[in-house]
């Protein structure tokens, strides 16, 4: 990775996205490279979560969405899933007070169906406690899959059509936006994935229609503010035309 421009530079600071999504990948490979268990990698990944939230706040990112546990992750070995659930509970219990003190609003997206009985109350507590906070928004994608989200959104709209509350011709981009888990905030301008993998893996597929994608070679447990700055520097260099073209004036 090249040496980064100074984030205090006006052109970079002005281009900091309002919303960043992060696919946190590489915990297992980080642990394997050190002869440790995957669970040890996930524990170190929680430290990187704390660094990422803090760095986003310091750099002026209003919303950060973290892909913490996908709807496909339930197929992992039971021991690893149990460890991940334990880390989520520990993070909420240990960090919620600090997040609330810093004015962070916590939102959780994803299906609430089949969420463990000891996890759901913690999610609801975190959202209720921080509901009125405005300094920053932390969105945790838990038991989340973008295809599942789109299915649930279309089911809501279909139910409204069946009830006579909505005409099929009224189903629009805006209507689908409003039915998604993310309806209360803007789409991510930037999505970062760590570990060198270059795919979205069923993360924010609808919302990522015009997101800039930045793939970093760093494994998630090693992610820090420097890596975030690298992604922001890459973002600032992109020419975002949203399908349009720049027409040059005739000389």
mmCIF file of C-alpha atoms in Angstrom:
data_model
loop_
_atom_site.group_PDB
_atom_site.id
_atom_site.type_symbol
_atom_site.label_atom_id
_atom_site.label_comp_id
_atom_site.label_asym_id
_atom_site.label_seq_id
_atom_site.Cartn_x
_atom_site.Cartn_y
_atom_site.Cartn_z
ATOM 1 C CA UNK A 1 0.000 0.000 0.000
ATOM 2 C CA UNK A 2 1.343 3.412 -0.902
ATOM 3 C CA UNK A 3 2.083 6.070 1.681
ATOM 4 C CA UNK A 4 -1.181 7.826 2.422
ATOM 5 C CA UNK A 5 -2.047 11.459 1.854
ATOM 6 C CA UNK A 6 -2.658 13.421 5.020
ATOM 7 C CA UNK A 7 -6.333 13.100 5.948
ATOM 8 C CA UNK A 8 -6.222 16.741 7.057
ATOM 9 C CA UNK A 9 -5.747 17.741 3.438
ATOM 10 C CA UNK A 10 -8.894 19.695 2.437
ATOM 11 C CA UNK A 11 -9.653 17.681 -0.701
ATOM 12 C CA UNK A 12 -9.585 14.374 1.184
ATOM 13 C CA UNK A 13 -11.345 15.577 4.317
ATOM 14 C CA UNK A 14 -14.140 17.033 2.193
ATOM 15 C CA UNK A 15 -14.696 13.701 0.449
ATOM 16 C CA UNK A 16 -15.165 11.542 3.541
ATOM 17 C CA UNK A 17 -18.292 9.450 2.856
ATOM 18 C CA UNK A 18 -21.294 9.809 5.123
ATOM 19 C CA UNK A 19 -21.789 6.037 5.217
ATOM 20 C CA UNK A 20 -19.190 3.252 5.049
ATOM 21 C CA UNK A 21 -19.935 -0.456 4.984
ATOM 22 C CA UNK A 22 -17.213 -2.869 6.087
ATOM 23 C CA UNK A 23 -16.965 -6.602 5.373
ATOM 24 C CA UNK A 24 -14.712 -7.742 8.193
ATOM 25 C CA UNK A 25 -12.834 -10.695 6.702
ATOM 26 C CA UNK A 26 -9.724 -12.604 7.668
ATOM 27 C CA UNK A 27 -10.040 -13.533 11.346
ATOM 28 C CA UNK A 28 -9.538 -17.230 10.654
ATOM 29 C CA UNK A 29 -6.536 -16.738 8.384
ATOM 30 C CA UNK A 30 -4.979 -14.327 10.884
ATOM 31 C CA UNK A 31 -5.253 -16.996 13.588
ATOM 32 C CA UNK A 32 -4.059 -19.833 11.344
ATOM 33 C CA UNK A 33 -0.928 -17.894 10.395
ATOM 34 C CA UNK A 34 -0.079 -17.675 14.111
ATOM 35 C CA UNK A 35 -0.960 -21.252 15.043
ATOM 36 C CA UNK A 36 -4.022 -20.103 16.988
ATOM 37 C CA UNK A 37 -7.647 -21.198 16.969
ATOM 38 C CA UNK A 38 -10.224 -19.454 14.782
ATOM 39 C CA UNK A 39 -11.899 -18.298 17.991
ATOM 40 C CA UNK A 40 -8.709 -16.473 18.967
ATOM 41 C CA UNK A 41 -8.841 -14.709 15.607
ATOM 42 C CA UNK A 42 -12.440 -13.651 16.212
ATOM 43 C CA UNK A 43 -11.473 -12.268 19.630
ATOM 44 C CA UNK A 44 -8.733 -10.150 18.058
ATOM 45 C CA UNK A 45 -11.270 -9.083 15.446
ATOM 46 C CA UNK A 46 -13.373 -7.485 18.193
ATOM 47 C CA UNK A 47 -10.432 -5.209 19.014
ATOM 48 C CA UNK A 48 -10.383 -4.156 15.354
ATOM 49 C CA UNK A 49 -14.112 -3.407 15.568
ATOM 50 C CA UNK A 50 -13.442 -0.982 18.396
ATOM 51 C CA UNK A 51 -10.634 0.686 16.437
ATOM 52 C CA UNK A 52 -12.797 0.970 13.320
ATOM 53 C CA UNK A 53 -15.718 2.584 15.144
ATOM 54 C CA UNK A 54 -13.399 5.054 16.851
ATOM 55 C CA UNK A 55 -11.539 5.887 13.643
ATOM 56 C CA UNK A 56 -14.755 6.413 11.678
ATOM 57 C CA UNK A 57 -15.955 8.823 14.332
ATOM 58 C CA UNK A 58 -12.676 10.726 14.368
ATOM 59 C CA UNK A 59 -12.696 11.076 10.582
ATOM 60 C CA UNK A 60 -16.288 12.282 10.385
ATOM 61 C CA UNK A 61 -18.088 9.194 9.066
ATOM 62 C CA UNK A 62 -21.713 9.498 10.152
ATOM 63 C CA UNK A 63 -22.756 5.865 9.654
ATOM 64 C CA UNK A 64 -20.680 2.687 9.664
ATOM 65 C CA UNK A 65 -22.243 -0.691 8.890
ATOM 66 C CA UNK A 66 -20.304 -3.756 10.009
ATOM 67 C CA UNK A 67 -21.034 -7.205 8.555
ATOM 68 C CA UNK A 68 -20.739 -9.121 11.813
ATOM 69 C CA UNK A 69 -22.593 -12.400 11.181
ATOM 70 C CA UNK A 70 -24.259 -13.507 7.981
ATOM 71 C CA UNK A 71 -27.343 -15.671 7.667
ATOM 72 C CA UNK A 72 -25.034 -18.270 6.054
ATOM 73 C CA UNK A 73 -22.645 -18.346 9.028
ATOM 74 C CA UNK A 74 -24.961 -20.658 10.978
ATOM 75 C CA UNK A 75 -23.530 -23.496 8.866
ATOM 76 C CA UNK A 76 -20.109 -23.082 10.505
ATOM 77 C CA UNK A 77 -19.033 -25.570 13.194
ATOM 78 C CA UNK A 78 -21.213 -25.296 16.296
ATOM 79 C CA UNK A 79 -18.266 -24.430 18.526
ATOM 80 C CA UNK A 80 -17.262 -21.508 16.332
ATOM 81 C CA UNK A 81 -20.848 -20.219 16.157
ATOM 82 C CA UNK A 82 -21.122 -20.411 19.943
ATOM 83 C CA UNK A 83 -17.877 -18.476 20.291
ATOM 84 C CA UNK A 84 -19.153 -15.788 17.885
ATOM 85 C CA UNK A 85 -22.389 -15.472 19.855
ATOM 86 C CA UNK A 86 -20.387 -15.138 23.049
ATOM 87 C CA UNK A 87 -18.255 -12.391 21.535
ATOM 88 C CA UNK A 88 -21.345 -10.493 20.411
ATOM 89 C CA UNK A 89 -22.805 -10.680 23.911
ATOM 90 C CA UNK A 90 -19.486 -9.589 25.418
ATOM 91 C CA UNK A 91 -19.194 -6.672 23.013
ATOM 92 C CA UNK A 92 -22.692 -5.399 23.826
ATOM 93 C CA UNK A 93 -22.264 -5.804 27.570
ATOM 94 C CA UNK A 94 -18.767 -4.333 27.696
ATOM 95 C CA UNK A 95 -18.959 -1.600 25.058
ATOM 96 C CA UNK A 96 -22.570 -0.420 25.054
ATOM 97 C CA UNK A 97 -22.115 2.058 27.906
ATOM 98 C CA UNK A 98 -19.102 3.644 26.180
ATOM 99 C CA UNK A 99 -20.903 3.817 22.841
ATOM 100 C CA UNK A 100 -23.875 5.466 24.512
ATOM 101 C CA UNK A 101 -21.612 7.941 26.301
ATOM 102 C CA UNK A 102 -20.038 8.877 22.964
ATOM 103 C CA UNK A 103 -23.463 9.510 21.426
ATOM 104 C CA UNK A 104 -23.417 6.478 19.117
ATOM 105 C CA UNK A 105 -26.783 5.159 17.967
ATOM 106 C CA UNK A 106 -26.751 1.371 17.605
ATOM 107 C CA UNK A 107 -28.966 -0.242 14.958
ATOM 108 C CA UNK A 108 -29.102 -3.938 14.111
ATOM 109 C CA UNK A 109 -30.225 -5.139 10.682
ATOM 110 C CA UNK A 110 -31.009 -8.678 9.596
ATOM 111 C CA UNK A 111 -33.666 -11.236 10.351
ATOM 112 C CA UNK A 112 -34.737 -11.547 13.978
ATOM 113 C CA UNK A 113 -36.130 -15.024 13.264
ATOM 114 C CA UNK A 114 -34.277 -17.846 15.050
ATOM 115 C CA UNK A 115 -31.977 -15.422 16.865
ATOM 116 C CA UNK A 116 -30.889 -17.090 20.146
ATOM 117 C CA UNK A 117 -33.138 -16.195 23.057
ATOM 118 C CA UNK A 118 -30.264 -14.713 25.062
ATOM 119 C CA UNK A 119 -29.124 -12.500 22.168
ATOM 120 C CA UNK A 120 -32.385 -10.829 21.146
ATOM 121 C CA UNK A 121 -32.947 -8.941 24.452
ATOM 122 C CA UNK A 122 -29.402 -7.547 24.277
ATOM 123 C CA UNK A 123 -29.996 -6.296 20.735
ATOM 124 C CA UNK A 124 -33.250 -4.659 21.774
ATOM 125 C CA UNK A 125 -31.599 -3.108 24.846
ATOM 126 C CA UNK A 126 -28.774 -1.636 22.760
ATOM 127 C CA UNK A 127 -31.193 -0.117 20.253
ATOM 128 C CA UNK A 128 -33.518 1.249 22.927
ATOM 129 C CA UNK A 129 -30.759 2.767 25.067
ATOM 130 C CA UNK A 130 -29.070 4.562 22.169
ATOM 131 C CA UNK A 131 -32.164 5.422 20.115
ATOM 132 C CA UNK A 132 -31.908 9.202 20.559
ATOM 133 C CA UNK A 133 -28.133 9.461 20.074
ATOM 134 C CA UNK A 134 -27.009 11.553 17.111
ATOM 135 C CA UNK A 135 -23.184 11.738 17.117
ATOM 136 C CA UNK A 136 -22.704 8.629 14.985
ATOM 137 C CA UNK A 137 -24.674 5.594 13.811
ATOM 138 C CA UNK A 138 -23.294 2.071 14.227
ATOM 139 C CA UNK A 139 -25.208 -0.477 12.161
ATOM 140 C CA UNK A 140 -24.516 -4.120 12.965
ATOM 141 C CA UNK A 141 -25.537 -6.574 10.249
ATOM 142 C CA UNK A 142 -26.328 -9.663 12.325
ATOM 143 C CA UNK A 143 -28.055 -12.783 10.995
ATOM 144 C CA UNK A 144 -28.038 -10.749 7.812
ATOM 145 C CA UNK A 145 -28.062 -11.657 4.136
ATOM 146 C CA UNK A 146 -28.891 -9.171 1.399
ATOM 147 C CA UNK A 147 -30.975 -11.632 -0.589
ATOM 148 C CA UNK A 148 -32.994 -12.473 2.523
ATOM 149 C CA UNK A 149 -33.451 -8.750 3.183
ATOM 150 C CA UNK A 150 -34.772 -8.192 -0.344
ATOM 151 C CA UNK A 151 -37.110 -11.192 -0.013
ATOM 152 C CA UNK A 152 -38.474 -9.845 3.268
ATOM 153 C CA UNK A 153 -38.935 -6.403 1.707
ATOM 154 C CA UNK A 154 -40.840 -7.804 -1.286
ATOM 155 C CA UNK A 155 -42.998 -9.887 1.034
ATOM 156 C CA UNK A 156 -43.985 -6.702 2.894
ATOM 157 C CA UNK A 157 -44.934 -5.033 -0.381
ATOM 158 C CA UNK A 158 -46.810 -8.119 -1.601
ATOM 159 C CA UNK A 159 -48.802 -8.188 1.630
ATOM 160 C CA UNK A 160 -49.751 -4.532 1.117
ATOM 161 C CA UNK A 161 -50.859 -5.283 -2.440
ATOM 162 C CA UNK A 162 -52.907 -8.270 -1.253
ATOM 163 C CA UNK A 163 -54.567 -6.089 1.390
ATOM 164 C CA UNK A 164 -55.462 -3.457 -1.207
ATOM 165 C CA UNK A 165 -53.175 -0.897 0.445
ATOM 166 C CA UNK A 166 -50.777 -0.675 -2.508
ATOM 167 C CA UNK A 167 -51.211 -0.997 -6.260
ATOM 168 C CA UNK A 168 -48.653 -3.124 -8.135
ATOM 169 C CA UNK A 169 -47.860 -0.089 -10.279
ATOM 170 C CA UNK A 170 -46.884 1.811 -7.122
ATOM 171 C CA UNK A 171 -43.987 -0.553 -6.413
ATOM 172 C CA UNK A 172 -40.979 1.613 -7.192
ATOM 173 C CA UNK A 173 -37.342 1.976 -6.252
ATOM 174 C CA UNK A 174 -38.462 4.278 -3.454
ATOM 175 C CA UNK A 175 -41.041 1.764 -2.223
ATOM 176 C CA UNK A 176 -38.457 -1.002 -2.077
ATOM 177 C CA UNK A 177 -35.984 1.329 -0.345
ATOM 178 C CA UNK A 178 -38.595 2.038 2.307
ATOM 179 C CA UNK A 179 -39.214 -1.675 2.909
ATOM 180 C CA UNK A 180 -35.556 -2.568 3.472
ATOM 181 C CA UNK A 181 -33.846 -2.862 6.856
ATOM 182 C CA UNK A 182 -31.811 0.244 6.013
ATOM 183 C CA UNK A 183 -34.725 2.549 5.198
ATOM 184 C CA UNK A 184 -33.805 5.112 7.863
ATOM 185 C CA UNK A 185 -30.404 6.080 6.460
ATOM 186 C CA UNK A 186 -28.596 6.667 3.175
ATOM 187 C CA UNK A 187 -26.856 4.005 1.094
ATOM 188 C CA UNK A 188 -23.125 3.493 1.659
ATOM 189 C CA UNK A 189 -20.914 5.559 -0.603
ATOM 190 C CA UNK A 190 -18.003 3.235 0.203
ATOM 191 C CA UNK A 191 -17.766 -0.468 1.006
ATOM 192 C CA UNK A 192 -14.473 -1.838 2.329
ATOM 193 C CA UNK A 193 -13.549 -5.504 2.443
ATOM 194 C CA UNK A 194 -10.436 -6.736 4.202
ATOM 195 C CA UNK A 195 -8.320 -9.883 3.601
ATOM 196 C CA UNK A 196 -7.838 -9.355 -0.140
ATOM 197 C CA UNK A 197 -11.047 -11.123 -1.170
ATOM 198 C CA UNK A 198 -12.929 -9.181 -3.851
ATOM 199 C CA UNK A 199 -16.639 -9.892 -3.578
ATOM 200 C CA UNK A 200 -19.662 -8.593 -1.655
ATOM 201 C CA UNK A 201 -20.686 -11.970 -0.195
ATOM 202 C CA UNK A 202 -24.385 -11.105 0.025
ATOM 203 C CA UNK A 203 -23.796 -7.785 1.816
ATOM 204 C CA UNK A 204 -26.008 -4.757 1.045
ATOM 205 C CA UNK A 205 -26.595 -5.848 -2.559
ATOM 206 C CA UNK A 206 -29.407 -3.373 -3.206
ATOM 207 C CA UNK A 207 -27.784 -0.510 -1.329
ATOM 208 C CA UNK A 208 -24.393 -1.036 -3.009
ATOM 209 C CA UNK A 209 -25.697 -0.184 -6.486
ATOM 210 C CA UNK A 210 -23.450 2.907 -6.675
ATOM 211 C CA UNK A 211 -21.055 2.250 -3.813
ATOM 212 C CA UNK A 212 -17.340 2.504 -4.405
ATOM 213 C CA UNK A 213 -15.653 -0.796 -3.517
ATOM 214 C CA UNK A 214 -12.205 -0.883 -1.937
ATOM 215 C CA UNK A 215 -10.479 -4.196 -1.213
ATOM 216 C CA UNK A 216 -7.599 -4.191 1.253
ATOM 217 C CA UNK A 217 -5.000 -6.944 1.676
ATOM 218 C CA UNK A 218 -4.905 -6.533 5.457
ATOM 219 C CA UNK A 219 -6.562 -9.228 7.579
ATOM 220 C CA UNK A 220 -9.313 -7.848 9.776
ATOM 221 C CA UNK A 221 -7.602 -8.231 13.195
ATOM 222 C CA UNK A 222 -4.810 -5.965 11.928
ATOM 223 C CA UNK A 223 -7.155 -3.272 10.572
ATOM 224 C CA UNK A 224 -6.573 0.175 12.047
ATOM 225 C CA UNK A 225 -7.041 3.854 11.309
ATOM 226 C CA UNK A 226 -4.183 3.821 8.796
ATOM 227 C CA UNK A 227 -6.014 1.242 6.678
ATOM 228 C CA UNK A 228 -9.234 3.234 6.905
ATOM 229 C CA UNK A 229 -7.330 6.304 5.719
ATOM 230 C CA UNK A 230 -5.989 4.268 2.798
ATOM 231 C CA UNK A 231 -9.523 3.351 1.772
ATOM 232 C CA UNK A 232 -10.658 6.966 2.098
ATOM 233 C CA UNK A 233 -7.726 8.143 -0.003
ATOM 234 C CA UNK A 234 -8.749 5.652 -2.698
ATOM 235 C CA UNK A 235 -12.359 6.804 -2.422
ATOM 236 C CA UNK A 236 -11.355 10.449 -2.778
ATOM 237 C CA UNK A 237 -9.536 9.656 -6.035
ATOM 238 C CA UNK A 238 -12.577 8.026 -7.663
ATOM 239 C CA UNK A 239 -14.667 9.886 -10.252
ATOM 240 C CA UNK A 240 -18.242 9.110 -9.203
ATOM 241 C CA UNK A 241 -20.538 9.809 -12.175
ATOM 242 C CA UNK A 242 -23.477 7.515 -11.281
ATOM 243 C CA UNK A 243 -23.880 6.378 -14.873
ATOM 244 C CA UNK A 244 -23.492 9.839 -16.390
ATOM 245 C CA UNK A 245 -20.676 11.345 -18.386
ATOM 246 C CA UNK A 246 -18.781 14.578 -18.153
ATOM 247 C CA UNK A 247 -19.350 16.685 -21.251
ATOM 248 C CA UNK A 248 -16.314 18.748 -22.175
ATOM 249 C CA UNK A 249 -16.993 22.273 -23.360
ATOM 250 C CA UNK A 250 -16.066 22.986 -26.973
ATOM 251 C CA UNK A 251 -12.829 24.917 -27.377
#
